[in-house]
Amino acid sequence: AQSVTQLGSHVSVSEGALVLLRCNYSSSVPPYLFWYVQYPNQGLQLLLKYTTGATLVKGINGFEAEFKKSETSFHLTKPSAHMSDAAEYFCAVSDAGGGNKLTFGTGTQLKVEL
Amino acid sequence: EAGVAQSPRYKIIEKRQSVAFWCNPISGHATLYWYQQILGQGPKLLIQFQNNGVVDDSQLPKDRFSAERLKGVDSTLKIQPAKLEDSAVYLCASSLDYSYEQYFGPGTRLTVT
């Protein structure tokens, strides 16, 4: 069975500061890993994904994440936070070739302060 | 390109009543998913369709929940009878095929009183 742990249900940063959202996964097979963002009253939007190949993945809106197999982690970062980044972020895992079934973490609410 | 459409956006019902949600996926998308997102939790897959066939419904509470995707396009999710713990946002997503990116609709927020 797969699972995802997101450390910190709420993260607060200052505008212009580094954003770091943590995600650890558990999977018995090589995983596909995803980060989604959810703005209020909207559906989830894919930020980035890791399937195979390069372990540093770049996504939209300046976000990137690095797959570290030894640490079973897939942390999301952005060098400089913007007010528009305030949202809820979900990490998810699926089996490679597992029919695209996503298992989500519990989410991290990002607050960006002036 | 139009996104995934869902209706209604909000619904309030009393426990033991029935309710239905509708989803129209992106045109041409073969795979359709229904997720349940309880407040404070991540979305949980309820059911996955490939065209009009069910691929995975292992987490669907079949005693009260049902879903169909007639003609392999639109889908409806029904709850009968509803319980208080069914209060959640129900998200519909679609993908071109089962190995492709999932696109999510805005969701239906259900409150059971």
PDB file of C-alpha atoms in Angstrom, chain B residues 38-108:
ATOM      1  CA  ILE B  38     -13.272  15.586   3.653  1.00  0.00           C
ATOM      2  CA  LEU B  39     -12.298  18.816   5.403  1.00  0.00           C
ATOM      3  CA  GLY B  40      -8.693  18.636   6.555  1.00  0.00           C
ATOM      4  CA  GLN B  41      -7.880  15.589   4.440  1.00  0.00           C
ATOM      5  CA  GLY B  42      -6.554  14.925   0.989  1.00  0.00           C
ATOM      6  CA  PRO B  43      -8.828  13.678  -1.779  1.00  0.00           C
ATOM      7  CA  LYS B  44      -9.644   9.968  -1.688  1.00  0.00           C
ATOM      8  CA  LEU B  45     -10.475   8.070  -4.854  1.00  0.00           C
ATOM      9  CA  LEU B  46     -13.988   6.638  -4.807  1.00  0.00           C
ATOM     10  CA  ILE B  47     -14.293   5.244  -8.312  1.00  0.00           C
ATOM     11  CA  GLN B  48     -12.430   5.226 -11.616  1.00  0.00           C
ATOM     12  CA  PHE B  49     -14.019   4.651 -15.024  1.00  0.00           C
ATOM     13  CA  GLN B  50     -12.318   3.751 -18.279  1.00  0.00           C
ATOM     14  CA  ASN B  51     -14.844   4.752 -20.937  1.00  0.00           C
ATOM     15  CA  ASN B  52     -18.068   3.355 -19.461  1.00  0.00           C
ATOM     16  CA  GLY B  53     -16.471   0.510 -17.513  1.00  0.00           C
ATOM     17  CA  VAL B  54     -15.427   0.544 -13.859  1.00  0.00           C
ATOM     18  CA  VAL B  55     -11.672   0.113 -13.302  1.00  0.00           C
ATOM     19  CA  ASP B  56     -11.507   0.601  -9.533  1.00  0.00           C
ATOM     20  CA  ASP B  57     -14.318   1.048  -7.016  1.00  0.00           C
ATOM     21  CA  SER B  58     -12.576  -0.527  -4.042  1.00  0.00           C
ATOM     22  CA  GLN B  59     -13.117   2.515  -1.797  1.00  0.00           C
ATOM     23  CA  LEU B  60     -16.703   3.238  -2.818  1.00  0.00           C
ATOM     24  CA  PRO B  61     -19.177   2.536   0.026  1.00  0.00           C
ATOM     25  CA  LYS B  62     -21.435   0.477  -2.188  1.00  0.00           C
ATOM     26  CA  ASP B  63     -24.235   0.189   0.362  1.00  0.00           C
ATOM     27  CA  ARG B  64     -25.053   3.853  -0.150  1.00  0.00           C
ATOM     28  CA  PHE B  65     -22.958   5.209  -3.023  1.00  0.00           C
ATOM     29  CA  SER B  66     -23.429   4.446  -6.696  1.00  0.00           C
ATOM     30  CA  ALA B  67     -21.941   5.873  -9.857  1.00  0.00           C
ATOM     31  CA  GLU B  68     -22.456   5.428 -13.538  1.00  0.00           C
ATOM     32  CA  ARG B  69     -20.948   6.669 -16.748  1.00  0.00           C
ATOM     33  CA  LEU B  70     -23.381   5.837 -19.481  1.00  0.00           C
ATOM     34  CA  LYS B  71     -22.087   6.241 -23.046  1.00  0.00           C
ATOM     35  CA  GLY B  72     -18.599   6.850 -21.684  1.00  0.00           C
ATOM     36  CA  VAL B  73     -18.989  10.624 -21.335  1.00  0.00           C
ATOM     37  CA  ASP B  74     -20.950  12.243 -18.490  1.00  0.00           C
ATOM     38  CA  SER B  75     -21.065  10.651 -15.085  1.00  0.00           C
ATOM     39  CA  THR B  76     -23.316  10.836 -12.042  1.00  0.00           C
ATOM     40  CA  LEU B  77     -22.484   9.977  -8.443  1.00  0.00           C
ATOM     41  CA  LYS B  78     -25.386   9.244  -6.111  1.00  0.00           C
ATOM     42  CA  ILE B  79     -25.635   8.909  -2.354  1.00  0.00           C
ATOM     43  CA  GLN B  80     -28.706   7.219  -0.881  1.00  0.00           C
ATOM     44  CA  PRO B  81     -29.267   7.578   2.026  1.00  0.00           C
ATOM     45  CA  ALA B  82     -26.812  10.274   3.091  1.00  0.00           C
ATOM     46  CA  LYS B  83     -25.077  10.243   6.463  1.00  0.00           C
ATOM     47  CA  LEU B  84     -23.520  13.114   8.387  1.00  0.00           C
ATOM     48  CA  GLU B  85     -20.035  11.776   7.601  1.00  0.00           C
ATOM     49  CA  ASP B  86     -20.695  12.173   3.880  1.00  0.00           C
ATOM     50  CA  SER B  87     -20.225  15.941   4.251  1.00  0.00           C
ATOM     51  CA  ALA B  88     -17.303  16.653   1.951  1.00  0.00           C
ATOM     52  CA  VAL B  89     -16.273  18.102  -1.388  1.00  0.00           C
ATOM     53  CA  TYR B  90     -16.782  15.660  -4.239  1.00  0.00           C
ATOM     54  CA  LEU B  91     -14.260  16.170  -7.001  1.00  0.00           C
ATOM     55  CA  CYS B  92     -14.482  14.841 -10.508  1.00  0.00           C
ATOM     56  CA  ALA B  93     -11.382  14.485 -12.650  1.00  0.00           C
ATOM     57  CA  SER B  94     -10.671  13.217 -16.142  1.00  0.00           C
ATOM     58  CA  SER B  95      -7.633  12.199 -18.125  1.00  0.00           C
ATOM     59  CA  LEU B  96      -6.990  11.424 -21.770  1.00  0.00           C
ATOM     60  CA  ASP B  97      -6.270   7.859 -20.819  1.00  0.00           C
ATOM     61  CA  TYR B  98      -5.382   6.113 -17.577  1.00  0.00           C
ATOM     62  CA  SER B  99      -1.668   6.985 -17.771  1.00  0.00           C
ATOM     63  CA  TYR B 100      -2.105  10.685 -18.436  1.00  0.00           C
ATOM     64  CA  GLU B 101      -2.426  13.785 -16.241  1.00  0.00           C
ATOM     65  CA  GLN B 102      -5.682  14.174 -14.353  1.00  0.00           C
ATOM     66  CA  TYR B 103      -7.622  17.436 -14.717  1.00  0.00           C
ATOM     67  CA  PHE B 104      -9.922  18.324 -11.837  1.00  0.00           C
ATOM     68  CA  GLY B 105     -13.269  20.049 -11.788  1.00  0.00           C
ATOM     69  CA  PRO B 106     -14.189  22.683  -9.154  1.00  0.00           C
ATOM     70  CA  GLY B 107     -16.023  20.168  -6.991  1.00  0.00           C
ATOM     71  CA  THR B 108     -19.416  19.924  -5.314  1.00  0.00           C
TER      72      THR B 108
END
